[in-house]
Coordinates of C-alpha atoms and ligand atoms in Angstrom, one line a residue:
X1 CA -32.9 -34.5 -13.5
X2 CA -29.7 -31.9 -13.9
X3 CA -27.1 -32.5 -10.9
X4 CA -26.8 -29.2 -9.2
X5 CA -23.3 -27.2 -8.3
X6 CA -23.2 -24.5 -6.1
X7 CA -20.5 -21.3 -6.1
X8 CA -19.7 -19.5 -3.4
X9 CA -17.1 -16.3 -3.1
X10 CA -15.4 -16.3 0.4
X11 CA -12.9 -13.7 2.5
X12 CA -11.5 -10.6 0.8
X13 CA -12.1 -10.2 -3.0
X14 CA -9.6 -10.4 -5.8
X15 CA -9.5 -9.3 -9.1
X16 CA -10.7 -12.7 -11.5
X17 CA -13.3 -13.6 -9.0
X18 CA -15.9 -13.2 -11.8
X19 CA -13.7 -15.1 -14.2
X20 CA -13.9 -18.2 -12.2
X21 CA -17.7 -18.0 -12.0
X22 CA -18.0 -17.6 -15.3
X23 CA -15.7 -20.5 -16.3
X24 CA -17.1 -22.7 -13.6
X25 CA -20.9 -21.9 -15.2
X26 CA -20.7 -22.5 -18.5
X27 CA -18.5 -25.4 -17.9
X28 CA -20.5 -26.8 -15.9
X29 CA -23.6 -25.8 -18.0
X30 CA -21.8 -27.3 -21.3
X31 CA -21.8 -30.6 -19.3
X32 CA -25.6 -30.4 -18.4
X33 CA -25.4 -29.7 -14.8
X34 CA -27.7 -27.0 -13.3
X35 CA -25.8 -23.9 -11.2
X36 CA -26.5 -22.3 -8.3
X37 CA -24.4 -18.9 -6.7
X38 CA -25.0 -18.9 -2.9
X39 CA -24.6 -15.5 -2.3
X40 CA -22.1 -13.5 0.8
X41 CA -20.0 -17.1 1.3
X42 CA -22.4 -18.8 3.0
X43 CA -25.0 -16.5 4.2
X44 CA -27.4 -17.3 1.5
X45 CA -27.4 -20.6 2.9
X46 CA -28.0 -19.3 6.4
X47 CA -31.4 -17.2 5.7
X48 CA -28.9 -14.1 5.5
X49 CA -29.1 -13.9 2.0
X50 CA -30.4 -15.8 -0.9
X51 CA -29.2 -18.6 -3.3
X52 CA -29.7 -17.2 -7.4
X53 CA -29.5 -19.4 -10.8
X54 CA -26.2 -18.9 -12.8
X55 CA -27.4 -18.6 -16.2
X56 CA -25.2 -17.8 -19.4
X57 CA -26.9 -14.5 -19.1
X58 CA -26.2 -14.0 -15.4
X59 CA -21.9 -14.8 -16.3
X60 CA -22.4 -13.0 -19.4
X61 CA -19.8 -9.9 -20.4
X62 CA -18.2 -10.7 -16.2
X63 CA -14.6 -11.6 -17.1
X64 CA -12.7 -8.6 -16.8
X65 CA -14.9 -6.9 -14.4
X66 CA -13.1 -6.7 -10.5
X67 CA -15.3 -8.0 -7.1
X68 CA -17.6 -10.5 -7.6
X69 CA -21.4 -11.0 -8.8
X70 CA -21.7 -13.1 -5.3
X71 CA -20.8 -10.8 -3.2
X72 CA -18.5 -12.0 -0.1
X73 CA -17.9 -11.3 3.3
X74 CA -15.0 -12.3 5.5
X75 CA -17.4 -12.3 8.8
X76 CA -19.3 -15.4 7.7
X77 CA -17.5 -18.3 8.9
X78 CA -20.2 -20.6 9.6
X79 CA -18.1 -22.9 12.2
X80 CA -17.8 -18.9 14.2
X81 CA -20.9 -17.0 13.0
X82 CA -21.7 -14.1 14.7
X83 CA -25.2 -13.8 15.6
X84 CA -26.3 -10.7 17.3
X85 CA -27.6 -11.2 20.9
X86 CA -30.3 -9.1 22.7
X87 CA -27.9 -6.9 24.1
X88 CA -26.7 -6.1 21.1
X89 CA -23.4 -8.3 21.7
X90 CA -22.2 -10.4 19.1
X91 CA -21.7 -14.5 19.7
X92 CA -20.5 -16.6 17.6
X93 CA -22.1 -19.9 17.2
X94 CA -21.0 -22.8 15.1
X95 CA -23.8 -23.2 12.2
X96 CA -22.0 -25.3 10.3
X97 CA -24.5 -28.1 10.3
X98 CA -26.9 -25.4 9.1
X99 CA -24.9 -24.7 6.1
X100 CA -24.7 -28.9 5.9
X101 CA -28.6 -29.2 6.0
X102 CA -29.3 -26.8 3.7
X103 CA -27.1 -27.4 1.4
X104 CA -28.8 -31.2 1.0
X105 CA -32.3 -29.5 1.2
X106 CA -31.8 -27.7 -1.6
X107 CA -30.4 -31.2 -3.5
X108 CA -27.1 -29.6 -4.5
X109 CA -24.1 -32.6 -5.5
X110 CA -20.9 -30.3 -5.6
X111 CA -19.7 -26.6 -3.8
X112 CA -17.0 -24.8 -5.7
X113 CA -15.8 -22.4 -2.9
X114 CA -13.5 -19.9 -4.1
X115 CA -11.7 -18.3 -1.2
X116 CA -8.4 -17.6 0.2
X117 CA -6.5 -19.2 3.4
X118 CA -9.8 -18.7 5.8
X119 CA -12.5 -19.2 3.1
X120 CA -10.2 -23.1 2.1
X121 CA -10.0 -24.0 5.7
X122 CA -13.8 -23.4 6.3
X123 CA -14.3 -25.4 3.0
X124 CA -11.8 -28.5 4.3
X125 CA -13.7 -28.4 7.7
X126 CA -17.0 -29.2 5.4
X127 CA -15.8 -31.7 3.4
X128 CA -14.7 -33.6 6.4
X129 CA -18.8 -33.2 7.4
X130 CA -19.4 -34.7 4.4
X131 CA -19.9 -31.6 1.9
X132 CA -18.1 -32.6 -1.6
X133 CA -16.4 -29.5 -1.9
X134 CA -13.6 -28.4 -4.9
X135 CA -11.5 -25.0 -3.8
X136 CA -10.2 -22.3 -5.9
X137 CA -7.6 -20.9 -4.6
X138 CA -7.9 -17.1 -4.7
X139 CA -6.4 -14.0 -3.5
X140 CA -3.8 -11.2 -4.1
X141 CA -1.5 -12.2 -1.1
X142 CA -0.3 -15.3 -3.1
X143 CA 0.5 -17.2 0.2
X144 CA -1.8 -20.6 -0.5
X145 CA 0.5 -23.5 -0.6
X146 CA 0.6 -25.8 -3.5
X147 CA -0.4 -23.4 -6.2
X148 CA 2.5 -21.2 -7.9
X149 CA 0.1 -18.7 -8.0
X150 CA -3.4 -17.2 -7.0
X151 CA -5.2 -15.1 -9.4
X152 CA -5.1 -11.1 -8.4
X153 CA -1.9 -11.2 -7.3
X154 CA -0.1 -9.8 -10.2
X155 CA -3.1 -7.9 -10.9
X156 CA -1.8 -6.3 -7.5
X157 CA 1.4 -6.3 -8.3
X158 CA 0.8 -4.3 -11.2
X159 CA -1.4 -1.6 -9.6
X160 CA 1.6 -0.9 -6.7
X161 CA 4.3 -1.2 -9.7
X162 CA 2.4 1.8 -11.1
X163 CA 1.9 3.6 -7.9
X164 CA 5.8 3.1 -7.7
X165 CA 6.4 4.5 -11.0
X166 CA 4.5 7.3 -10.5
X167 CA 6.4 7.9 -7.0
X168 CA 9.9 7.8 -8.2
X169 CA 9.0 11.6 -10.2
X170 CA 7.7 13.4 -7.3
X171 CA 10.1 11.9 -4.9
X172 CA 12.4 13.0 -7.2
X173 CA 11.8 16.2 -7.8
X174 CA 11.2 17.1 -3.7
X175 CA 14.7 15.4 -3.1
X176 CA 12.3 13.1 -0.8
X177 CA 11.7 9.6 1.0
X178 CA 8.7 8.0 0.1
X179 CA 7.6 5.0 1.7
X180 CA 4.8 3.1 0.2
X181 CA 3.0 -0.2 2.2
X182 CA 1.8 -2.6 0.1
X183 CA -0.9 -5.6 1.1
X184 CA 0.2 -9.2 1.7
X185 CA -0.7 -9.7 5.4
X186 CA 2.1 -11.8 6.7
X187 CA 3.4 -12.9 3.6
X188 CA 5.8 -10.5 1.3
X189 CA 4.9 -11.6 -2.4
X190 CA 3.4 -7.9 -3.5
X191 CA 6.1 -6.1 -1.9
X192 CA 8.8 -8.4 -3.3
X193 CA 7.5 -8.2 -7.2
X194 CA 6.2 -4.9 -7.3
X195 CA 9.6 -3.7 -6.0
X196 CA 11.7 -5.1 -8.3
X197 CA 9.8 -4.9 -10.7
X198 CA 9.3 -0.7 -10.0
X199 CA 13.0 -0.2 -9.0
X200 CA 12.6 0.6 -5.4
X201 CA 15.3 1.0 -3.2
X202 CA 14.6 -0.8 0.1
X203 CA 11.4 -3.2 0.3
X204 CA 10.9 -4.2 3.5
X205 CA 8.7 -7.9 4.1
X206 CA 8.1 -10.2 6.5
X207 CA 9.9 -13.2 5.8
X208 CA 13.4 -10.6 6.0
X209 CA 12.8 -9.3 9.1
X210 CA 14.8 -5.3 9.1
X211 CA 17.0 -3.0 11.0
X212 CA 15.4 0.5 10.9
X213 CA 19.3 1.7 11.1
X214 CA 20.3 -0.6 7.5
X215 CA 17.1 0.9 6.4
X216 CA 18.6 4.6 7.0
X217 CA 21.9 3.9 5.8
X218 CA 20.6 3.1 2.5
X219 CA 19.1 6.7 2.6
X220 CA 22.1 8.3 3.6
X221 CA 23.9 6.2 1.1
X222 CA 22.2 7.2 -1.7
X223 CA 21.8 11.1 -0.7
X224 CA 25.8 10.6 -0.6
X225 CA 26.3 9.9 -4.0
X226 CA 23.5 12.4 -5.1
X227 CA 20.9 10.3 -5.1
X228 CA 18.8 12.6 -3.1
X229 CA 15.5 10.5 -3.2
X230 CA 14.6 7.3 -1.8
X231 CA 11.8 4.9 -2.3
X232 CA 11.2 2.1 0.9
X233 CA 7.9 -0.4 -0.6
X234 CA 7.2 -2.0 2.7
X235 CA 4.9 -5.1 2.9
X236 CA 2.0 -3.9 5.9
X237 CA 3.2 -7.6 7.8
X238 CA 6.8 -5.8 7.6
X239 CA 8.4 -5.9 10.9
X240 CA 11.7 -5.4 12.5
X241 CA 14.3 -7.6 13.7
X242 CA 12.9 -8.9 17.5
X243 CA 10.0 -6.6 16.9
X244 CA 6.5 -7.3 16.0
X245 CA 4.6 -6.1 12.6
X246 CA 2.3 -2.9 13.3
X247 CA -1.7 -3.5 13.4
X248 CA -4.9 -1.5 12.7
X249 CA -6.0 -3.9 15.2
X250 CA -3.9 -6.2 16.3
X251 CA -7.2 -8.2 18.0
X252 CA -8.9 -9.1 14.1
X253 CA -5.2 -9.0 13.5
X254 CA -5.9 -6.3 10.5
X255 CA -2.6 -4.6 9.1
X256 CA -2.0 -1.2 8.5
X257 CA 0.1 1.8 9.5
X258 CA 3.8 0.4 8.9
X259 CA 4.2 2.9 6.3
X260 CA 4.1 5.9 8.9
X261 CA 5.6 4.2 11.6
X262 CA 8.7 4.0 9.0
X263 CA 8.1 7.1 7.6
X264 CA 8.7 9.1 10.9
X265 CA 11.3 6.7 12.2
X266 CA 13.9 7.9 8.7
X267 CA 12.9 11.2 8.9
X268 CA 14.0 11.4 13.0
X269 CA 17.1 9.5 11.6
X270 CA 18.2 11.0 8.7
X271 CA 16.8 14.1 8.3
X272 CA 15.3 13.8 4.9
X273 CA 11.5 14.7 4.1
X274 CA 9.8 11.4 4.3
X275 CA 5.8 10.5 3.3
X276 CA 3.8 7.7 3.6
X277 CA 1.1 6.1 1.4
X278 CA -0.5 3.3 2.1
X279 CA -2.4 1.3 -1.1
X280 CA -4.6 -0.7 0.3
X281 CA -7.9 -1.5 -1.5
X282 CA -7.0 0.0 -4.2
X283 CA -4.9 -2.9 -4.8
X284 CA -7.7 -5.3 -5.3
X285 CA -10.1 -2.9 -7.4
X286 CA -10.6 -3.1 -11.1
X287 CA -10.2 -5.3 -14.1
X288 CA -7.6 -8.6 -13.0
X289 CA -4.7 -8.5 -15.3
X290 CA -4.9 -10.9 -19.2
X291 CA -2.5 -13.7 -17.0
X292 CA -5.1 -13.7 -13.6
X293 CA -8.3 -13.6 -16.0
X294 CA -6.3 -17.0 -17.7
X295 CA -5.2 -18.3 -14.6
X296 CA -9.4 -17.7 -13.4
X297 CA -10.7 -19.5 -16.0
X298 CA -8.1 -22.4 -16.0
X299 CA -9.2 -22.7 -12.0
X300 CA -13.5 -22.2 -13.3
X301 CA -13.1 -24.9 -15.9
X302 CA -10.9 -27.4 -14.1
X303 CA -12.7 -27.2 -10.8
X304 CA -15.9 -28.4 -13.4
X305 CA -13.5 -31.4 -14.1
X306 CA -13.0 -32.2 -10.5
X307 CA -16.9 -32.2 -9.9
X308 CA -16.9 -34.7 -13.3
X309 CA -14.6 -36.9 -11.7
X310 CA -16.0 -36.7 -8.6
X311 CA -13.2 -35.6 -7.3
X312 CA -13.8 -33.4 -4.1
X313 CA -11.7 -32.6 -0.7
X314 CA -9.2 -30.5 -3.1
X315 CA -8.1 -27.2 -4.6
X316 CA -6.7 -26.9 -8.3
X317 CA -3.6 -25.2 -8.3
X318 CA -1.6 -23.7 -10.9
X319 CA 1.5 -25.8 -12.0
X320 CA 2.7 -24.9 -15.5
X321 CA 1.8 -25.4 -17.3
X322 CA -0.8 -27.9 -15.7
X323 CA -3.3 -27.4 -13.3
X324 CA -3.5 -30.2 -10.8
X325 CA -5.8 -31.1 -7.9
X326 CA -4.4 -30.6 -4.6
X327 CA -5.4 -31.7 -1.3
X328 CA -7.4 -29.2 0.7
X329 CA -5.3 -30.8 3.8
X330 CA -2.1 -29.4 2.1
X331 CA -3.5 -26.4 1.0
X332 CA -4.2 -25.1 4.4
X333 CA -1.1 -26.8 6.1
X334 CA 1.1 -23.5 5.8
X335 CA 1.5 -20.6 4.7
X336 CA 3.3 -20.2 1.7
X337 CA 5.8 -17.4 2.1
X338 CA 8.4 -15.6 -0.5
X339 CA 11.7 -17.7 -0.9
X340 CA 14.2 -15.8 0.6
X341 CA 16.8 -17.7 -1.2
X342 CA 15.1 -17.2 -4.0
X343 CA 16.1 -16.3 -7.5
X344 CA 13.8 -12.9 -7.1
X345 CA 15.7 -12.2 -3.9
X346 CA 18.5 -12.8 -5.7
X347 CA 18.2 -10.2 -8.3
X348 CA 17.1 -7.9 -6.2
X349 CA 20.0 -8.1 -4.3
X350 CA 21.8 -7.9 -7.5
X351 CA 20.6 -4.3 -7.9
X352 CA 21.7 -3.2 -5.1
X353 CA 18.4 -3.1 -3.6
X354 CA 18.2 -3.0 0.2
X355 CA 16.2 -5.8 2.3
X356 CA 17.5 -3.5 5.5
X357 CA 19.5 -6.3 6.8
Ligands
F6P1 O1 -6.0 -11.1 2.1 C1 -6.2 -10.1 1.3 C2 -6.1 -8.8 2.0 O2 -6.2 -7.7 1.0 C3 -4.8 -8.6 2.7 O3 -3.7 -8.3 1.9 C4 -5.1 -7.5 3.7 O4 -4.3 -7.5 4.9 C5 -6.5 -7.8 4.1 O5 -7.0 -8.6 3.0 C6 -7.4 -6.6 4.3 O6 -8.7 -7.1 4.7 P1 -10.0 -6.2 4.7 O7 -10.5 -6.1 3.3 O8 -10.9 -6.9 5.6 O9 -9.6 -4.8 5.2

């Protein structure tokens, strides 16, 4: 009889999600395994939702479509699950031997769980109850350690570079401040790339925490020598020196809202007409980029090898121009944040681009 893998989407979605199923099925297909997709992370496994064949037809025509075929959730942690009470509370209860059970029940060999930070911890906690488990590391924050990078991050980076583009004409023309927040949560990597690589004038990210004062005499700076626009790219984890980053809710610690905070803090300041957009999803909608539809299908195909080899307890992670097997233990150990001595710090710098310290 066929081994069976499963596949599971976890967290936040990223643009090359469906690459990696697709590249994980037929791999896995070509080798004569059977493949399952347990649908929303691990509700399908949890009577929540169901468990559906991957077939060459279900992964057909999927690689440059955005989301995911699985569907995910980032409320489906099954060590915290919520389960609605009588009174209409929420608990959370650890089902995580649920998840165990039916996992075996069902007679599957291998999980490929595709997830970010959250979704890699929850898979390392079910390993070490015995799940073999292989992670792909995804998301457009690119903070998993080990990996150079995580597919939809310069998909990302490219959607706010063009949002930046487009800003520099109307800021322009309106003599203005614009000040665009970009994703990232604590982390600083779609801020960092997107505003080099779309000429901004101050980006603002956590690991280089800023004086609101540097910040406005960069403005002033530039409105000196008739430069009479600015644009500030702020990461949303952005936060000021001794300060702390601004929340939607700081409880479900969700970002959000830097943009105007800034916004009205340089226009008290200097004077100038300042606006505020935030990106948000729209950063991690649509097609993923050629290079994150590459890196994708690397991660489908060689998580396929780990399950060959039975290899499990690991993520593959981009090193060019290899991809090698990392320890989930590693993977989740830290954050991996932007360099600030780095190279694209550096060049920023170089420009004459402001950090606002
Ligand atoms: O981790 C990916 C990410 O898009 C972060 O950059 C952002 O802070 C968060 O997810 C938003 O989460 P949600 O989709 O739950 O609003």
């Amino acid at each position: 009889m066929a081994k069976k893998i499963a596949i599971n989407t976890g967290g936040g979605d990223a643009p090359g999600l469906n690459a990696v199923i697709r590249a994980a099925t037929l791999a896995a297909l070509n080798r004569g395994y059977e493949v399952y997709g347990i649908r929303r992370a691990y509700k399908g496994l949890l009577g929540e939702d169901e468990v559906v064949p991957l077939t060459r037809d279900t992964v057909r025509g999927i690689t440059h479509i955005g989301g995911t075929i699985l569907g995910t959730t980032n409320r489906g942690n099954p060590f915290a699950f919520p389960v609605e009470q009588p009174d209409g509370s929420t608990e959370r209860v650890d089902r995580s031997d649920d998840v165990v059970a039916a996992f075996r029940d069902r007679g599957f060999e291998a999980l490929i769980a595709i997830g970010g930070d959250g979704s890699l911890r929850i898979a390392r906690d079910l390993y070490k109850k015995g799940l073999p488990v292989v992670g792909v590391p995804k998301t457009i924050d690119n903070d998993i350690e080990g990996t150079v990078l995580t597919f939809g991050f310069l998909t990302a980076v490219d959607i706010a570079t063009d949002a930046i583009d487009r800003l520099h004409s109307t800021a322009q023309s309106h003599e203005r401040v614009m000040v665009v927040e970009v994703m990232g949560r604590d982390t600083g990597w779609i801020a960092l790339f997107s505003g080099v690589a779309g000429t901004a004038d101050v980006i603002l990210i956590p690991e280089i925490p800023y004086s609101i004062e540097k910040v406005c005499e960069k403005v002033i700076e530039r409105d000196r020598a008739g430069r009479h626009f600015t644009i500030v790219v702020a990461a949303e984890g952005a936060c000021p020196k001794g300060g702390a980053p601004v929340f939607k809710d700081p409880e479900l610690k969700r970002f959000g809202g830097v943009c105007e905070v800034l916004a009205n803090e340089i226009a008290e300041r200097t004077g100038k007409d300042t606006r505020a957009i935030a990106l948000r999803h729209l950063q991690r909608g649509g097609s993923p980029i050629s290079y994150d539809r590459l890196i994708a299908l690397r991660f489908g195909a060689a998580a396929i090898e780990c399950v060959d080899d039975g290899d499990f307890g690991c993520i593959v992670a981009l090193d060019p121009p290899y991809v090698r097997r990392i320890p989930l233990d590693i993977a989740t150990s830290r954050q991996k944040g932007v360099p600030v001595d780095g190279d694209v710090v550096a060049t920023a710098r170089a420009l004459g681009m402001s950090f606002g310290d």
